[in-house]
């Protein structure tokens, strides 16, 4: 855990700090964008299976920058022209989703194939519970095929949108931002806003379901309560409907997804103040893992609905699905172990200093 | 944890204590046996699905007695005519396996159907990860059918053996034991033998694989090392063969199965001395749960190999298999939490007093 330097943050007026942070990030945006266009174009002919995954440094950098600008515009919203800030954030969210698709497919693919290989490992020194199962190679081929297809689709969409008027407009917006940040006259106190971001995070964590004992059996059974559907007006209360597994798992993951966003916002809010909490980076990484495992589980459940697969393939996919839900559980457990320490030794002394 | 009374055990000479214990158990055997014969006969027409499971009190009592006599003959072997003790133990083991089959099927059935129902629960207040999955009712029907069949077979075998000459010979042996225990002249010191049983248990626990961190991912991946097959003489060393899942899981469970037997032996050894360690009863129960979950996982894996099942059924069985392996993991974790306390506050002061 990094001890926070408690002097830096009041040295600079708020407007100056925001301007310094955002112009630097906007310049980084403008440097990374051509790399992404070049990478995406170069990768077009080599998909599927090309070396794009390793070479996508531009995409990773652009994602990094887009998240940070969006986070700063959210947390310090009171400091900017409201209409500009809101529109810019919406466009950055659009680009974020667009950019995140392909790396997401690559991570999911790496995660699922590694899990499958490890589960079906036949080396007597480290066998898996599916060692030598005849469905394993088939399930592997199926997952690989579907994830490559998803990645190709994501790539085509990205290529298309990189040439769109919408992207050009966003690039123009970033060019302007690199020169001048549209601040309002009355600037909020930076540290106060950062503390507010940390408080929102604390509230989000407090709203998580109670911690589960390890192996309490709740991971696959007894998911969170699924909130009732709001009935259309004038039709009276909805009957207590049965839920399906997709809805149940999504509802179970939702509060963790919200906390993940709050962690990232808090990280970027501190960055604007020139601060960093190492513990916050760690829980961010844990919650990214939570998200990746949950997404991977959805991919497996979807693959298992492919028509005409063999029972052996489906059986293996069932084991892998349960395995990824166990990884979700593992990430929650890891979060639960790190959080109290972070909260006690992290920002409390900072917030009250 | 019960504090052990440290005075009782030296009050009685060893031969007297063994005679008292074994004649009482043999009498209990003779009372329970006709109940088992009656129950099994009455149940014959009502299977499958009859009320036998609930009414099988005689079988449970006979199992209880058989385990105890066998345990005492093992731990205090030095006190008996060796040939008689060995033969009696072999016959009791045979009866134990015979009697345990049907209750085992019932427990497995209850465990697996409850797991499946909970995993496929659609109530929005406690949905499972297979909520509403179309394969769930089919998998349930398949498991129910196969377990009922296994139970019927076990029942027929039991009915047949209850009329066998072998059982009558064992009953005669118990009649004789109820009258007189064939002791040798030089009796071992009871407490010393009980301490030895506890030491063997400690050694068995020490030989378990190192404790796993919760959710360390080893539960389904990276099972224990599978011991190499011993090659037939004169054929040179065996090549490092690949293993299949059944062998890998069996090897992973084996040391826990050995500790389960050592726990039971230690419990019954203490009983002969008029002692009881509540903590030992608890870990016995935990390891029974380990065994039941491991057996249930095997049943599911076998069911998944049924020809012509639908992929949806197979997928659900894959999830249930992983779920039962997770229960195995949960039992090991529970054991790991209870054991140090038992060892520290249990018999150490007793053994050294």
XYZ file of C-alpha atoms in Angstrom, chain B residues 49-341:
293
model
C -39.204 -45.465 -4.407
C -40.617 -47.328 -1.407
C -40.317 -46.069 2.156
C -37.314 -48.297 2.794
C -34.919 -45.361 3.105
C -36.665 -43.987 6.125
C -37.379 -47.327 7.773
C -33.862 -48.722 7.454
C -33.025 -48.163 11.113
C -31.937 -51.777 11.499
C -29.406 -51.459 8.698
C -28.012 -48.250 10.177
C -27.671 -49.911 13.588
C -26.019 -53.013 12.150
C -23.560 -50.833 10.186
C -22.775 -48.938 13.376
C -22.047 -52.158 15.275
C -20.070 -53.826 12.478
C -17.797 -50.776 12.194
C -17.150 -50.766 15.931
C -16.387 -54.460 16.330
C -14.096 -54.320 13.284
C -12.359 -51.212 14.627
C -11.785 -52.715 18.068
C -10.445 -55.961 16.577
C -8.021 -53.904 14.479
C -6.699 -51.509 17.098
C -6.492 -54.022 19.947
C -5.461 -56.928 17.695
C -2.660 -57.908 20.097
C -5.284 -58.861 22.704
C -7.071 -61.534 20.639
C -6.375 -64.939 19.154
C -4.812 -63.731 15.912
C -6.442 -66.159 13.486
C -9.895 -65.642 14.946
C -9.526 -61.824 14.913
C -8.291 -61.716 11.359
C -11.017 -63.965 10.035
C -13.729 -62.118 11.937
C -12.512 -58.763 10.630
C -12.542 -60.062 7.040
C -16.115 -61.285 7.418
C -17.211 -58.006 9.028
C -15.625 -56.052 6.165
C -17.580 -58.165 3.719
C -20.850 -57.466 5.568
C -19.991 -53.784 5.884
C -19.578 -53.388 2.132
C -22.754 -55.333 1.515
C -24.824 -53.284 3.966
C -23.389 -49.922 2.948
C -24.428 -50.140 -0.711
C -28.112 -49.328 -0.468
C -27.888 -46.473 2.071
C -25.032 -45.129 -0.081
C -27.304 -45.074 -3.140
C -30.011 -43.304 -1.139
C -27.615 -40.663 0.187
C -26.127 -40.160 -3.291
C -29.578 -39.834 -4.782
C -30.704 -37.303 -2.164
C -27.463 -35.316 -2.563
C -27.502 -35.192 -6.358
C -31.186 -34.432 -6.772
C -30.983 -31.689 -4.143
C -27.925 -30.212 -5.911
C -29.678 -30.331 -9.264
C -32.868 -28.791 -7.879
C -30.924 -26.023 -6.195
C -28.775 -25.339 -9.295
C -31.876 -25.146 -11.501
C -34.045 -23.239 -9.001
C -36.042 -20.509 -10.799
C -37.377 -18.663 -7.753
C -36.033 -15.099 -8.235
C -35.156 -14.988 -4.528
C -32.627 -17.818 -4.809
C -31.987 -18.767 -8.433
C -29.256 -21.210 -9.397
C -26.788 -20.967 -12.264
C -28.866 -23.484 -14.258
C -32.188 -21.721 -13.533
C -34.749 -22.902 -16.051
C -32.202 -24.809 -18.146
C -33.986 -27.266 -20.407
C -31.455 -30.005 -19.656
C -32.148 -29.942 -15.910
C -35.350 -32.074 -15.824
C -33.787 -34.573 -18.225
C -30.585 -34.827 -16.198
C -32.682 -35.252 -13.052
C -34.698 -38.075 -14.597
C -31.514 -39.758 -15.846
C -29.780 -39.600 -12.458
C -32.913 -40.764 -10.655
C -33.293 -43.704 -13.014
C -29.664 -44.787 -12.746
C -29.539 -44.425 -8.978
C -32.793 -46.327 -8.523
C -31.393 -49.082 -10.686
C -28.184 -49.178 -8.642
C -30.210 -49.270 -5.454
C -32.417 -52.094 -6.716
C -29.339 -54.095 -7.615
C -27.749 -53.447 -4.225
C -30.987 -54.490 -2.570
C -31.210 -57.755 -4.524
C -27.634 -58.605 -3.671
C -28.299 -57.875 -0.001
C -31.472 -60.018 0.010
C -29.569 -62.872 -1.528
C -26.606 -62.645 0.859
C -28.852 -62.356 3.895
C -29.865 -65.954 3.202
C -26.293 -67.137 2.565
C -24.301 -69.631 4.581
C -21.607 -66.984 4.915
C -23.910 -64.658 6.822
C -25.141 -67.490 9.039
C -21.555 -68.357 9.863
C -20.862 -64.735 10.782
C -24.000 -64.633 12.947
C -22.766 -67.780 14.729
C -19.422 -66.085 15.268
C -21.224 -63.107 16.849
C -23.305 -65.416 19.049
C -20.093 -66.899 20.396
C -18.563 -63.431 20.823
C -21.605 -62.272 22.793
C -20.806 -65.029 25.282
C -17.030 -64.983 25.400
C -14.264 -62.953 23.794
C -11.276 -65.107 22.708
C -8.567 -63.111 24.480
C -4.913 -64.034 24.735
C -3.199 -64.160 28.086
C -0.929 -61.141 27.777
C -3.190 -58.119 27.232
C -1.889 -54.888 25.668
C -2.250 -51.658 27.584
C -5.500 -50.178 26.274
C -4.600 -46.499 26.483
C -1.306 -47.145 24.699
C -3.125 -48.730 21.780
C -5.626 -45.866 21.637
C -2.787 -43.339 21.608
C -1.185 -45.367 18.829
C -4.422 -45.098 16.810
C -4.357 -41.322 17.276
C -0.692 -41.223 16.242
C -1.469 -43.163 13.083
C -4.222 -40.658 12.369
C -1.788 -37.756 12.862
C 0.665 -39.403 10.503
C -2.097 -39.884 7.921
C -3.040 -36.229 8.154
C 0.604 -35.185 7.880
C 0.809 -37.210 4.648
C -2.085 -35.269 3.079
C -1.132 -32.893 0.254
C -0.355 -29.342 1.468
C -3.456 -27.306 2.284
C -4.830 -25.358 -0.646
C -5.781 -21.715 -0.409
C -9.529 -21.275 -0.829
C -10.464 -20.967 -4.499
C -6.862 -21.608 -5.478
C -8.138 -23.280 -8.622
C -6.621 -26.637 -7.717
C -10.007 -28.190 -7.065
C -10.796 -28.950 -10.691
C -7.384 -28.254 -12.229
C -4.052 -29.617 -11.039
C -5.155 -32.628 -9.042
C -2.667 -34.642 -7.008
C 0.133 -36.520 -8.637
C -1.061 -39.883 -9.906
C 1.311 -42.636 -8.700
C 2.923 -44.509 -11.602
C 1.675 -47.995 -12.367
C 4.070 -50.657 -11.148
C 5.263 -52.501 -14.277
C 5.023 -56.306 -14.374
C 8.349 -57.864 -13.413
C 10.965 -58.156 -16.119
C 9.385 -55.549 -18.385
C 11.564 -52.630 -17.329
C 10.304 -49.272 -16.101
C 6.868 -48.183 -17.306
C 6.787 -45.200 -19.644
C 5.266 -42.011 -18.154
C 1.709 -42.740 -19.212
C -1.032 -40.202 -19.622
C -3.820 -40.519 -17.085
C -7.560 -40.351 -17.496
C -9.888 -38.293 -15.356
C -11.262 -41.201 -13.320
C -7.774 -42.316 -12.288
C -6.717 -38.741 -11.559
C -9.710 -38.013 -9.351
C -9.400 -41.344 -7.544
C -5.724 -40.624 -6.823
C -6.642 -37.134 -5.618
C -9.220 -38.520 -3.180
C -7.245 -41.549 -1.971
C -5.258 -39.939 0.894
C -8.472 -38.423 2.254
C -10.140 -41.817 2.129
C -7.259 -43.249 4.164
C -7.554 -40.493 6.772
C -11.314 -41.126 6.979
C -10.638 -44.739 7.959
C -7.994 -43.665 10.499
C -10.455 -41.204 12.057
C -13.076 -43.921 12.473
C -10.529 -46.324 13.959
C -9.390 -43.671 16.428
C -13.010 -42.935 17.415
C -13.798 -46.591 18.090
C -10.468 -47.128 19.855
C -11.370 -44.334 22.281
C -14.855 -45.784 22.757
C -13.360 -49.021 24.032
C -11.549 -46.930 26.672
C -14.827 -45.197 27.556
C -13.570 -41.953 26.008
C -14.944 -39.595 23.400
C -13.511 -36.618 21.496
C -16.340 -34.515 20.095
C -13.914 -32.950 17.589
C -13.145 -36.393 16.227
C -16.847 -37.040 15.606
C -16.997 -33.744 13.708
C -14.087 -34.473 11.361
C -15.505 -37.969 10.854
C -18.713 -36.352 9.648
C -16.767 -33.930 7.409
C -14.828 -36.799 5.825
C -18.043 -38.783 5.301
C -19.260 -35.740 3.398
C -16.002 -35.763 1.389
C -16.572 -39.399 0.503
C -20.228 -38.885 -0.411
C -19.433 -35.914 -2.661
C -16.591 -37.792 -4.377
C -18.857 -40.807 -4.944
C -21.615 -38.547 -6.241
C -19.184 -36.917 -8.695
C -18.261 -40.356 -10.037
C -21.952 -41.189 -10.462
C -22.492 -38.000 -12.478
C -19.440 -38.583 -14.671
C -20.700 -42.104 -15.355
C -24.207 -40.867 -16.143
C -22.724 -38.378 -18.620
C -21.307 -41.316 -20.593
C -24.797 -42.760 -21.155
C -25.262 -43.133 -24.917
C -27.799 -40.968 -26.743
C -28.373 -38.334 -24.061
C -29.067 -34.815 -25.335
C -26.316 -32.174 -25.261
C -28.451 -30.128 -22.832
C -28.559 -33.084 -20.426
C -24.813 -33.606 -20.754
C -24.135 -29.907 -20.152
C -26.157 -29.943 -16.931
C -24.322 -33.080 -15.799
C -21.013 -31.286 -16.440
C -22.078 -28.454 -14.147
C -23.289 -30.896 -11.470
C -20.029 -32.857 -11.698
C -17.995 -29.681 -11.144
C -20.363 -28.743 -8.325
C -19.773 -32.042 -6.516
C -16.001 -31.708 -6.943
C -16.408 -28.286 -5.368
C -18.199 -29.990 -2.458
C -15.192 -32.302 -2.172
C -13.005 -29.205 -1.995
C -15.333 -27.638 0.587
C -15.054 -30.730 2.809
C -11.239 -30.619 2.605
C -11.272 -26.951 3.513
C -13.597 -27.670 6.479
C -11.294 -30.481 7.590
C -8.255 -28.190 7.343
C -9.986 -25.643 9.582
C -11.004 -28.158 12.250
C -7.935 -30.322 12.396
C -5.386 -28.003 14.084
C -7.856 -27.209 16.856
